[in-house]
PDB file of C-alpha atoms in Angstrom:
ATOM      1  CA  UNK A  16      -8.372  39.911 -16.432  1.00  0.00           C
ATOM      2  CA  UNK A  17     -10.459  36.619 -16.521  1.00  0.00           C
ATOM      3  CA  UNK A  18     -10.044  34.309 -18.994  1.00  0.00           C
ATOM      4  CA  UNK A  19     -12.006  33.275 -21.662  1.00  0.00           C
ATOM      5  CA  UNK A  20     -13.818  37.045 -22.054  1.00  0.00           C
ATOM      6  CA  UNK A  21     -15.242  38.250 -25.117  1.00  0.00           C
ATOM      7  CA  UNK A  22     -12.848  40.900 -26.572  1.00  0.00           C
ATOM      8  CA  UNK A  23     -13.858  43.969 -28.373  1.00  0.00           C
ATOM      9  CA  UNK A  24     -12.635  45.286 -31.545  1.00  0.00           C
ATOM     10  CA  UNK A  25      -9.090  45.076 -30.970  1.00  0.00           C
ATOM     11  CA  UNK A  26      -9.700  40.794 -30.781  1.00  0.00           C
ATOM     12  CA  UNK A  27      -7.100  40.690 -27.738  1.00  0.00           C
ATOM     13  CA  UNK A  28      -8.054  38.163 -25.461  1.00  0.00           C
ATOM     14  CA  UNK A  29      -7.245  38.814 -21.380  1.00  0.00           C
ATOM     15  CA  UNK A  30      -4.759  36.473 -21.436  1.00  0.00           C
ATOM     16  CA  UNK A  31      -2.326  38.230 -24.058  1.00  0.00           C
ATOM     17  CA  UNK A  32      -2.583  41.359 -21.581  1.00  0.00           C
ATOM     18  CA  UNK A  33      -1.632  39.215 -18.465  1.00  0.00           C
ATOM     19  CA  UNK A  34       1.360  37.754 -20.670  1.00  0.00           C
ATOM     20  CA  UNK A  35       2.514  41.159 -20.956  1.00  0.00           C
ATOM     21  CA  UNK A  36       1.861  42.421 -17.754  1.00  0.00           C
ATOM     22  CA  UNK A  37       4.272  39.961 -16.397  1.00  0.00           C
ATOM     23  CA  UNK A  38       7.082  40.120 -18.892  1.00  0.00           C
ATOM     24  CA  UNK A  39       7.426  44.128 -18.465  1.00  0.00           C
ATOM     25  CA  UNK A  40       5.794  45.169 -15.176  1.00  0.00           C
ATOM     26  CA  UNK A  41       7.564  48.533 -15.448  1.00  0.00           C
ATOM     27  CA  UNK A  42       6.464  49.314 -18.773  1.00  0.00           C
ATOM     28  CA  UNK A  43       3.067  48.220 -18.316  1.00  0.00           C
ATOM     29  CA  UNK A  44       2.436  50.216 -15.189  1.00  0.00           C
ATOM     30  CA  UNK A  45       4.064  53.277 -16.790  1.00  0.00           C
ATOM     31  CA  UNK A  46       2.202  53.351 -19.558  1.00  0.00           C
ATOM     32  CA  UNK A  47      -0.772  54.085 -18.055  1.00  0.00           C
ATOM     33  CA  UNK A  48       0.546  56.227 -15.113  1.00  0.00           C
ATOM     34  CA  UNK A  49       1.370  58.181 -18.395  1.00  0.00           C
ATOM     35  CA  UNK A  50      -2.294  58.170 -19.341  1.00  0.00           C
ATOM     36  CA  UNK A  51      -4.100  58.916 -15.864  1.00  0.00           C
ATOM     37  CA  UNK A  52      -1.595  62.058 -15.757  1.00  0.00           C
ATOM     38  CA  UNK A  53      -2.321  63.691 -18.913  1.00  0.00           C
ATOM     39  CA  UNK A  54      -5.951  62.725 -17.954  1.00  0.00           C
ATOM     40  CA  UNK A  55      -6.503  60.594 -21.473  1.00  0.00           C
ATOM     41  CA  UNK A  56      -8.514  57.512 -21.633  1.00  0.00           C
ATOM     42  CA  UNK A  57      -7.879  56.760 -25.891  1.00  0.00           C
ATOM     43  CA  UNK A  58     -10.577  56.914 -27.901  1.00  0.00           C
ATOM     44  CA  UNK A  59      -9.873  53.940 -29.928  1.00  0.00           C
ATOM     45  CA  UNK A  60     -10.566  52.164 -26.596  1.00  0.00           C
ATOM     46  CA  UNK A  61     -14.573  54.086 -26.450  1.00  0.00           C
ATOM     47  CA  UNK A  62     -15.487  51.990 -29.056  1.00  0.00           C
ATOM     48  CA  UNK A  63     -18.085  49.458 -27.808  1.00  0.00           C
ATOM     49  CA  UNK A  64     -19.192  46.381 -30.136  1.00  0.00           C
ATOM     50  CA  UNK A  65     -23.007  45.807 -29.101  1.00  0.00           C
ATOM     51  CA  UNK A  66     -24.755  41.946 -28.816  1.00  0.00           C
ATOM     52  CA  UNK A  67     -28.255  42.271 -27.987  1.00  0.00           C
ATOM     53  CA  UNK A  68     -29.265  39.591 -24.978  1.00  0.00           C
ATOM     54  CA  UNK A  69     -32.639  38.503 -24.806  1.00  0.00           C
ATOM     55  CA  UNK A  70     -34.684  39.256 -21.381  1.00  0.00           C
ATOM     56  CA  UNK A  71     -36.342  36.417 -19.651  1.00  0.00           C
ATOM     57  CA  UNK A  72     -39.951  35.991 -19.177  1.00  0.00           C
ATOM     58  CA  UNK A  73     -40.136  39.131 -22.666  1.00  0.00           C
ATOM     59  CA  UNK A  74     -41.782  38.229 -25.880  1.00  0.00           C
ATOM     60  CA  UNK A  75     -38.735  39.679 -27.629  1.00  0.00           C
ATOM     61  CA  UNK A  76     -40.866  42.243 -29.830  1.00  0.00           C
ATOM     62  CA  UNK A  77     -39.533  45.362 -28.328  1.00  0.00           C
ATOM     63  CA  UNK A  78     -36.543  47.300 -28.237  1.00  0.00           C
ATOM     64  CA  UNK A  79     -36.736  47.161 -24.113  1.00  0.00           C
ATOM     65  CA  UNK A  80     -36.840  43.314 -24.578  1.00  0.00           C
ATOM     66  CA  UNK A  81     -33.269  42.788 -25.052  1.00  0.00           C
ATOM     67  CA  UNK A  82     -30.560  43.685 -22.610  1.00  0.00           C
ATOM     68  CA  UNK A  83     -27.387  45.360 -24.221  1.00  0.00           C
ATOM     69  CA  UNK A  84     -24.089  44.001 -23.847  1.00  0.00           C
ATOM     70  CA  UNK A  85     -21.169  46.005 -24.561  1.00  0.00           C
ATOM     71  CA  UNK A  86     -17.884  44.076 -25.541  1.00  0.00           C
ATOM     72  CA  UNK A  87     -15.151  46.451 -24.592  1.00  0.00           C
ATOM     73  CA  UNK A  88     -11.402  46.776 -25.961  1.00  0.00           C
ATOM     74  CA  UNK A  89      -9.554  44.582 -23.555  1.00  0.00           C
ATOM     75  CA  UNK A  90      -6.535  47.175 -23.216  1.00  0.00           C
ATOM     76  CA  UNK A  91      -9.475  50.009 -22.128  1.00  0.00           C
ATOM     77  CA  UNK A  92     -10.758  47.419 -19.505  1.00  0.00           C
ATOM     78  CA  UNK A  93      -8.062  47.124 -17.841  1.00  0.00           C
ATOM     79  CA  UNK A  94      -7.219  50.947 -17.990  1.00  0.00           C
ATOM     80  CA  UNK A  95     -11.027  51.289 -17.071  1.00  0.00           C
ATOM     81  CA  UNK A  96      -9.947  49.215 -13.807  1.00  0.00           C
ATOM     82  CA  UNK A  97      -7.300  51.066 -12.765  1.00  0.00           C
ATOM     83  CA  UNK A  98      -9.230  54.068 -13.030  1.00  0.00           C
ATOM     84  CA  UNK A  99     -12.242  52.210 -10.760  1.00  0.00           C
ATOM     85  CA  UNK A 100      -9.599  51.428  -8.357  1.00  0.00           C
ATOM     86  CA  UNK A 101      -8.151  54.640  -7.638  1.00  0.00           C
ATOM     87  CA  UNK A 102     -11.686  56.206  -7.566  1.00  0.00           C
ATOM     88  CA  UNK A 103     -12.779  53.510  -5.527  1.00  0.00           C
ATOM     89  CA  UNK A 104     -10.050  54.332  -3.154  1.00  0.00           C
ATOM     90  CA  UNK A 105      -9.990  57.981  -2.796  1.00  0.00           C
ATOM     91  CA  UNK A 106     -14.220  57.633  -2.129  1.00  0.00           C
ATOM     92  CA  UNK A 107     -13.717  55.268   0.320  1.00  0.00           C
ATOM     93  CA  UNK A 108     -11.222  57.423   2.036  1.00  0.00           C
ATOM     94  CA  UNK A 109     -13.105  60.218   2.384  1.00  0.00           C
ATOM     95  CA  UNK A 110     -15.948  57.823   3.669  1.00  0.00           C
ATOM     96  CA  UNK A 111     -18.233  59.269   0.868  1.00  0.00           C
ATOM     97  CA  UNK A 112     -20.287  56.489   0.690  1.00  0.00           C
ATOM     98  CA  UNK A 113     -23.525  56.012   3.379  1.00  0.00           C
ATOM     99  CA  UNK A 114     -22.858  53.101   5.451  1.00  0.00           C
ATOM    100  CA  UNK A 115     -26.359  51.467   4.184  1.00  0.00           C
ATOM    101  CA  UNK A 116     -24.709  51.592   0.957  1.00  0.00           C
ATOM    102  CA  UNK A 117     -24.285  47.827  -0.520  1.00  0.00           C
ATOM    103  CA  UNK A 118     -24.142  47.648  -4.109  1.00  0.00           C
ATOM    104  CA  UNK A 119     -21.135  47.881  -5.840  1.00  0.00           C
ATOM    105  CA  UNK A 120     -19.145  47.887  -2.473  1.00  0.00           C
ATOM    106  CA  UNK A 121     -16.574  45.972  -1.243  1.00  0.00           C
ATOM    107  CA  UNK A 122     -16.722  43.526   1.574  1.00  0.00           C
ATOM    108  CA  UNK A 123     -20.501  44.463   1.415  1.00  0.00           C
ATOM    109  CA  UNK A 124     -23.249  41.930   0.249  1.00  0.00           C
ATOM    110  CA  UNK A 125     -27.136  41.642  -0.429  1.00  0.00           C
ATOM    111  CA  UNK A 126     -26.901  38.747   2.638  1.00  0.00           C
ATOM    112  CA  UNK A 127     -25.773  41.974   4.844  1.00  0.00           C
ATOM    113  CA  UNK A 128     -28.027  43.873   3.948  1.00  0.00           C
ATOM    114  CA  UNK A 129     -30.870  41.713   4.560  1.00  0.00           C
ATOM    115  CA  UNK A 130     -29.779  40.886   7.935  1.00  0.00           C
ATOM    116  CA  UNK A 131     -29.512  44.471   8.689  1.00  0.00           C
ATOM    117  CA  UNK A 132     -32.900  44.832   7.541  1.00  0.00           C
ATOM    118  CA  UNK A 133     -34.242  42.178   9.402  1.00  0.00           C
ATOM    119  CA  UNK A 134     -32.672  42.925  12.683  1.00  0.00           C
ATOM    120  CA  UNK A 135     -33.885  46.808  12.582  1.00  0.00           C
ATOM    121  CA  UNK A 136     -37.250  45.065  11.812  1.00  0.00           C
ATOM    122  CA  UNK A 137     -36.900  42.866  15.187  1.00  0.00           C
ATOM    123  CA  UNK A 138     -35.590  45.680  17.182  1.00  0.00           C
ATOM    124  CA  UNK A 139     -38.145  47.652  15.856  1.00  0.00           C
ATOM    125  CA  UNK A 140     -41.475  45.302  16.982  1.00  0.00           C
ATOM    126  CA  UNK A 141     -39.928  44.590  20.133  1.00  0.00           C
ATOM    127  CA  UNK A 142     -40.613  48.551  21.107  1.00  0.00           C
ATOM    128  CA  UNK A 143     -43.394  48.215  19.699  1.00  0.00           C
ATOM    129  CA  UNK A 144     -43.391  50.325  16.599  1.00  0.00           C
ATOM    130  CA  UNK A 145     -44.040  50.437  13.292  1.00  0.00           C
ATOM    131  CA  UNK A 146     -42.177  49.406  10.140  1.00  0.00           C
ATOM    132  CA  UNK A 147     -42.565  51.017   7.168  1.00  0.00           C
ATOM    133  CA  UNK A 148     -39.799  49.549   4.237  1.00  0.00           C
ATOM    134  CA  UNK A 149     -40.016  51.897   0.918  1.00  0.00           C
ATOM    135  CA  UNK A 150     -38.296  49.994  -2.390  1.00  0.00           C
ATOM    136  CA  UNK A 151     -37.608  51.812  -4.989  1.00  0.00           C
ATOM    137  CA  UNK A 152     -36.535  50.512  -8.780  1.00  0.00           C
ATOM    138  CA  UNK A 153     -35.393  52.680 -11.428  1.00  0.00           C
ATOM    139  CA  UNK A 154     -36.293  52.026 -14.200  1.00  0.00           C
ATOM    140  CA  UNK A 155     -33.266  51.049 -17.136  1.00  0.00           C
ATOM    141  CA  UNK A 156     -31.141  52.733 -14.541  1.00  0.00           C
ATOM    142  CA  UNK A 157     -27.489  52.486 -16.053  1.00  0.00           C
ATOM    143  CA  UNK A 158     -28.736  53.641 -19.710  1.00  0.00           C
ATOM    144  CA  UNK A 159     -30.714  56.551 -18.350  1.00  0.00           C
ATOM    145  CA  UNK A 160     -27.932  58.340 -16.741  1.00  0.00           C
ATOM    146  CA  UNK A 161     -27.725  62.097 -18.152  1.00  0.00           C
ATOM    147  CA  UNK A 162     -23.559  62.982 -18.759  1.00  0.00           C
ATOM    148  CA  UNK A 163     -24.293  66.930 -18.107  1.00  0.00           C
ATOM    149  CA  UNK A 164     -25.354  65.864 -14.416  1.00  0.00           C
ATOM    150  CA  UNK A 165     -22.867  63.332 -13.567  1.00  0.00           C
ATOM    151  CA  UNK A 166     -20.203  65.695 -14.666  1.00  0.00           C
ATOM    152  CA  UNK A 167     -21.279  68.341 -12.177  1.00  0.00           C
ATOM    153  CA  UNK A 168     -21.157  65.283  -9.546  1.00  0.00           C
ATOM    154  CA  UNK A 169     -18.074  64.265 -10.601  1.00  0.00           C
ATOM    155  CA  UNK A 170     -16.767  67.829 -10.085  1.00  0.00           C
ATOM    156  CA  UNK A 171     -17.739  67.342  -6.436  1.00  0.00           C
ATOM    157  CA  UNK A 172     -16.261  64.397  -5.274  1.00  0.00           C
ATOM    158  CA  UNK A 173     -13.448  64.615  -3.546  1.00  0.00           C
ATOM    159  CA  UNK A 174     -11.240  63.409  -5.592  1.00  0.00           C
ATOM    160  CA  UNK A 175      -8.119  64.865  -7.248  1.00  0.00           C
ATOM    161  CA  UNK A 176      -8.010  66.886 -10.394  1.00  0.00           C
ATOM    162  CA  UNK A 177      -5.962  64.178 -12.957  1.00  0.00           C
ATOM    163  CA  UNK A 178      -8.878  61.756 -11.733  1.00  0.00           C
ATOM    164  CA  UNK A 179     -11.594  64.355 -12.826  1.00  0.00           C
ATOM    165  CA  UNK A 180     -10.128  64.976 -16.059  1.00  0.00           C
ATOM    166  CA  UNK A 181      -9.954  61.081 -16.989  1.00  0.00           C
ATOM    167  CA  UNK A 182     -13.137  60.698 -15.852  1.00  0.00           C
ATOM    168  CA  UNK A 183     -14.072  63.400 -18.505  1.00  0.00           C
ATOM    169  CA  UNK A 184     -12.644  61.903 -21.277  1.00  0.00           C
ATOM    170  CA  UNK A 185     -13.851  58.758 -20.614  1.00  0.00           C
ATOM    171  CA  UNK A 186     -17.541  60.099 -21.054  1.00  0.00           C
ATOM    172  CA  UNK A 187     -16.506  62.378 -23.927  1.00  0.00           C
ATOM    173  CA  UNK A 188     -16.561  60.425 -28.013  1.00  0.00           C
ATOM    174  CA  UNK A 189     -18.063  57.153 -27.103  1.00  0.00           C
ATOM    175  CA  UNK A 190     -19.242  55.163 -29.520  1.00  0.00           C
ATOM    176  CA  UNK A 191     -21.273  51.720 -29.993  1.00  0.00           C
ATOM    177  CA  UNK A 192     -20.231  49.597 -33.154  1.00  0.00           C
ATOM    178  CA  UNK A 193     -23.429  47.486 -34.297  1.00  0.00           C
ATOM    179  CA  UNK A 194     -22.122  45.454 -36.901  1.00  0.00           C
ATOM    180  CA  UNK A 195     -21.427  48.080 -39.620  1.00  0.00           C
ATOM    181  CA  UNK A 196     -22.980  50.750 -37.972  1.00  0.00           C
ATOM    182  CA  UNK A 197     -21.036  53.288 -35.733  1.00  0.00           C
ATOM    183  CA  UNK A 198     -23.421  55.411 -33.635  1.00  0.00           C
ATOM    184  CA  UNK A 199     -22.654  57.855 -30.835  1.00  0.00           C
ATOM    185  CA  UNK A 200     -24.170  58.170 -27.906  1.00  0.00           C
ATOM    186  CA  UNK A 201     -24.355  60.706 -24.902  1.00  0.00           C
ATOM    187  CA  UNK A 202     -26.082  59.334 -21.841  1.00  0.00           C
ATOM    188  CA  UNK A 203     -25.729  56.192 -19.623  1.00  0.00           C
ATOM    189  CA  UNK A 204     -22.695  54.290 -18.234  1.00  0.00           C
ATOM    190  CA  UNK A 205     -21.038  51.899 -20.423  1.00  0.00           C
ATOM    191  CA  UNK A 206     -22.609  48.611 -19.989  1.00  0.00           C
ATOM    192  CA  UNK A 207     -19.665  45.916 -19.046  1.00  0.00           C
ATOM    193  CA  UNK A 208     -17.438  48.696 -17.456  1.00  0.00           C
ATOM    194  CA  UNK A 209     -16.016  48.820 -14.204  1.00  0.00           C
ATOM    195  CA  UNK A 210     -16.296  52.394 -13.563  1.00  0.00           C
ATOM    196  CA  UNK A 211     -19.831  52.046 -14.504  1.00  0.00           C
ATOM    197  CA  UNK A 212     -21.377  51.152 -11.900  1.00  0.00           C
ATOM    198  CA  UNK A 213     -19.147  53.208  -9.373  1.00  0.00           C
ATOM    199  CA  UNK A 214     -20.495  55.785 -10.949  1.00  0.00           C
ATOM    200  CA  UNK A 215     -23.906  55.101 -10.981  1.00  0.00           C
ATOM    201  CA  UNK A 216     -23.557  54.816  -6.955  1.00  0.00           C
ATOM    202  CA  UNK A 217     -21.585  58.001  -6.498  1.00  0.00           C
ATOM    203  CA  UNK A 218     -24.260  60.034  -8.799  1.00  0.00           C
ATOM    204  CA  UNK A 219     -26.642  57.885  -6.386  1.00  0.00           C
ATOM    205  CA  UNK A 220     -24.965  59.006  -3.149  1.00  0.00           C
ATOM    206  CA  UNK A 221     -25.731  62.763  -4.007  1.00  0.00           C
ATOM    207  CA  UNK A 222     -29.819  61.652  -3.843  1.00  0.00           C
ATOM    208  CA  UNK A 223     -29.405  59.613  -0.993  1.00  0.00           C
ATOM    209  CA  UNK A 224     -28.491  62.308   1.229  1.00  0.00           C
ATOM    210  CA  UNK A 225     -31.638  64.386   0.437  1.00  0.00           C
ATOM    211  CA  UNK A 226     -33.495  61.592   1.340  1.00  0.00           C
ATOM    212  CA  UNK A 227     -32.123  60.604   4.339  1.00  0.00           C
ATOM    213  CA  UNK A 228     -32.522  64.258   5.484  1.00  0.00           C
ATOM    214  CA  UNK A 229     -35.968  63.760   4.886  1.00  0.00           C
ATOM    215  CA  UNK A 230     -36.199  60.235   6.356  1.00  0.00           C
ATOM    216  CA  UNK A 231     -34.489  61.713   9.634  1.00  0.00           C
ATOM    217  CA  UNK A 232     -37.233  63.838  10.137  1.00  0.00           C
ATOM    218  CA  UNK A 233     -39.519  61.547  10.751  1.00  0.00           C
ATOM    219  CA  UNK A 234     -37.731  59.064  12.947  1.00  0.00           C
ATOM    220  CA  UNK A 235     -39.115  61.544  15.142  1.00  0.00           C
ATOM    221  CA  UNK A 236     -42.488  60.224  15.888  1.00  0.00           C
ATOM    222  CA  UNK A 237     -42.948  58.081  19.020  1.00  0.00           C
ATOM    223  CA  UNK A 238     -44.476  54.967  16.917  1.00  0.00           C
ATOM    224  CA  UNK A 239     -42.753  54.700  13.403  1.00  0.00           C
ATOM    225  CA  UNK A 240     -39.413  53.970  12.251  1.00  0.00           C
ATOM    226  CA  UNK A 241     -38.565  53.934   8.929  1.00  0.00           C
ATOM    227  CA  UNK A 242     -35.739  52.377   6.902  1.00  0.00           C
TER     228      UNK A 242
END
């Protein structure tokens, strides 16, 4: 845990969770072996406490203006990275993940990527073919993620059972505290998570390999090549 985070509801800065990670390591690590077994993630630790950032360069006059930042429970972030960890790990094992896949990766950077870009460009000209580089942006990406389709992904990914089931209940009863207000919600990945955007890139991965199937087909021509 870094120092000096925002805590959520339960007001427990990182630092009193370090303090007690190293005065019982045994109990601490226990305690939520316990949890990823019985495949709970508490609800007490769903509850996100919203502050509304303001976007740069946006008058601030609509709702898509502001960027939402969700202060988490301290004791669910650190369960939350556990969780990341052994998903992270079991993914990675299985080498689900495309190889052109930097975001949210370790050991993998933007700087990488770029360089990879730029040397298939120069390998590219030298035989005298064509580049053609698509971008694509979607749009409020993290909020717009639909739970009934990322739990069919999660099904799929090879992964065991006890991780599926945690992964369940971490998307099932969450709820975003706005000063007195308590609202549920149903969709997206929990901004300031861990896990969230893992699982943005693993619902991602599932996409990616229709359209490299696609892309493959035409790195057939003589004179194109495509990223």
């Amino acid at each position: 845990m870094k120092d000096k985070k925002a805590p959520g509801i339960d007001f427990i800065p990182g630092e009193i969770i370090r303090e007690l990670f190293f005065s019982d390591k045994y109990w601490f690590t226990n305690f939520f072996n316990i949890l990823l077994k019985k495949g709970i993630f508490p609800k007490i630790w769903k509850i996100a406490k919203i502050v509304l950032i303001p976007k740069q360069g946006k008058q601030h006059t609509a709702p898509d203006h502001y960027r939402p930042i969700c202060l988490l429970p301290t004791w669910g972030k650190v369960f939350d990275k556990v969780i990341t960890n052994r998903l992270v790990y079991y993914l990675e094992k299985q080498n689900y993940f495309n190889s052109n896949q930097y975001g949210f990766r370790r050991n993998k950077s933007t700087i990488s990527e770029l360089e990879n870009i730029k040397s298939f460009i120069v390998h590219s000209h030298a035989e005298n073919k064509l580049v053609c580089l698509i971008s694509l942006d979607v749009q409020n990406a993290f909020n717009s993620v639909n739970w009934n389709i990322l739990k069919q992904k999660i099904k799929k990914l090879p992964i065991p059972v006890y991780l599926i089931k945690v992964l369940f209940n971490f998307l099932e009863d969450r709820t975003i505290l706005d000063k007195n207000t308590k609202v549920s919600y149903n969709q997206g990945v929990p901004q300031g998570s861990c896990l969230g955007p893992t699982l943005w890139t693993s619902l991602l991965m599932t996409y990616w390999l229709k359209i490299s199937a696609k892309i493959q087909e035409y790195k057939h021509l003589p004179t194109t090549s495509f990223l």
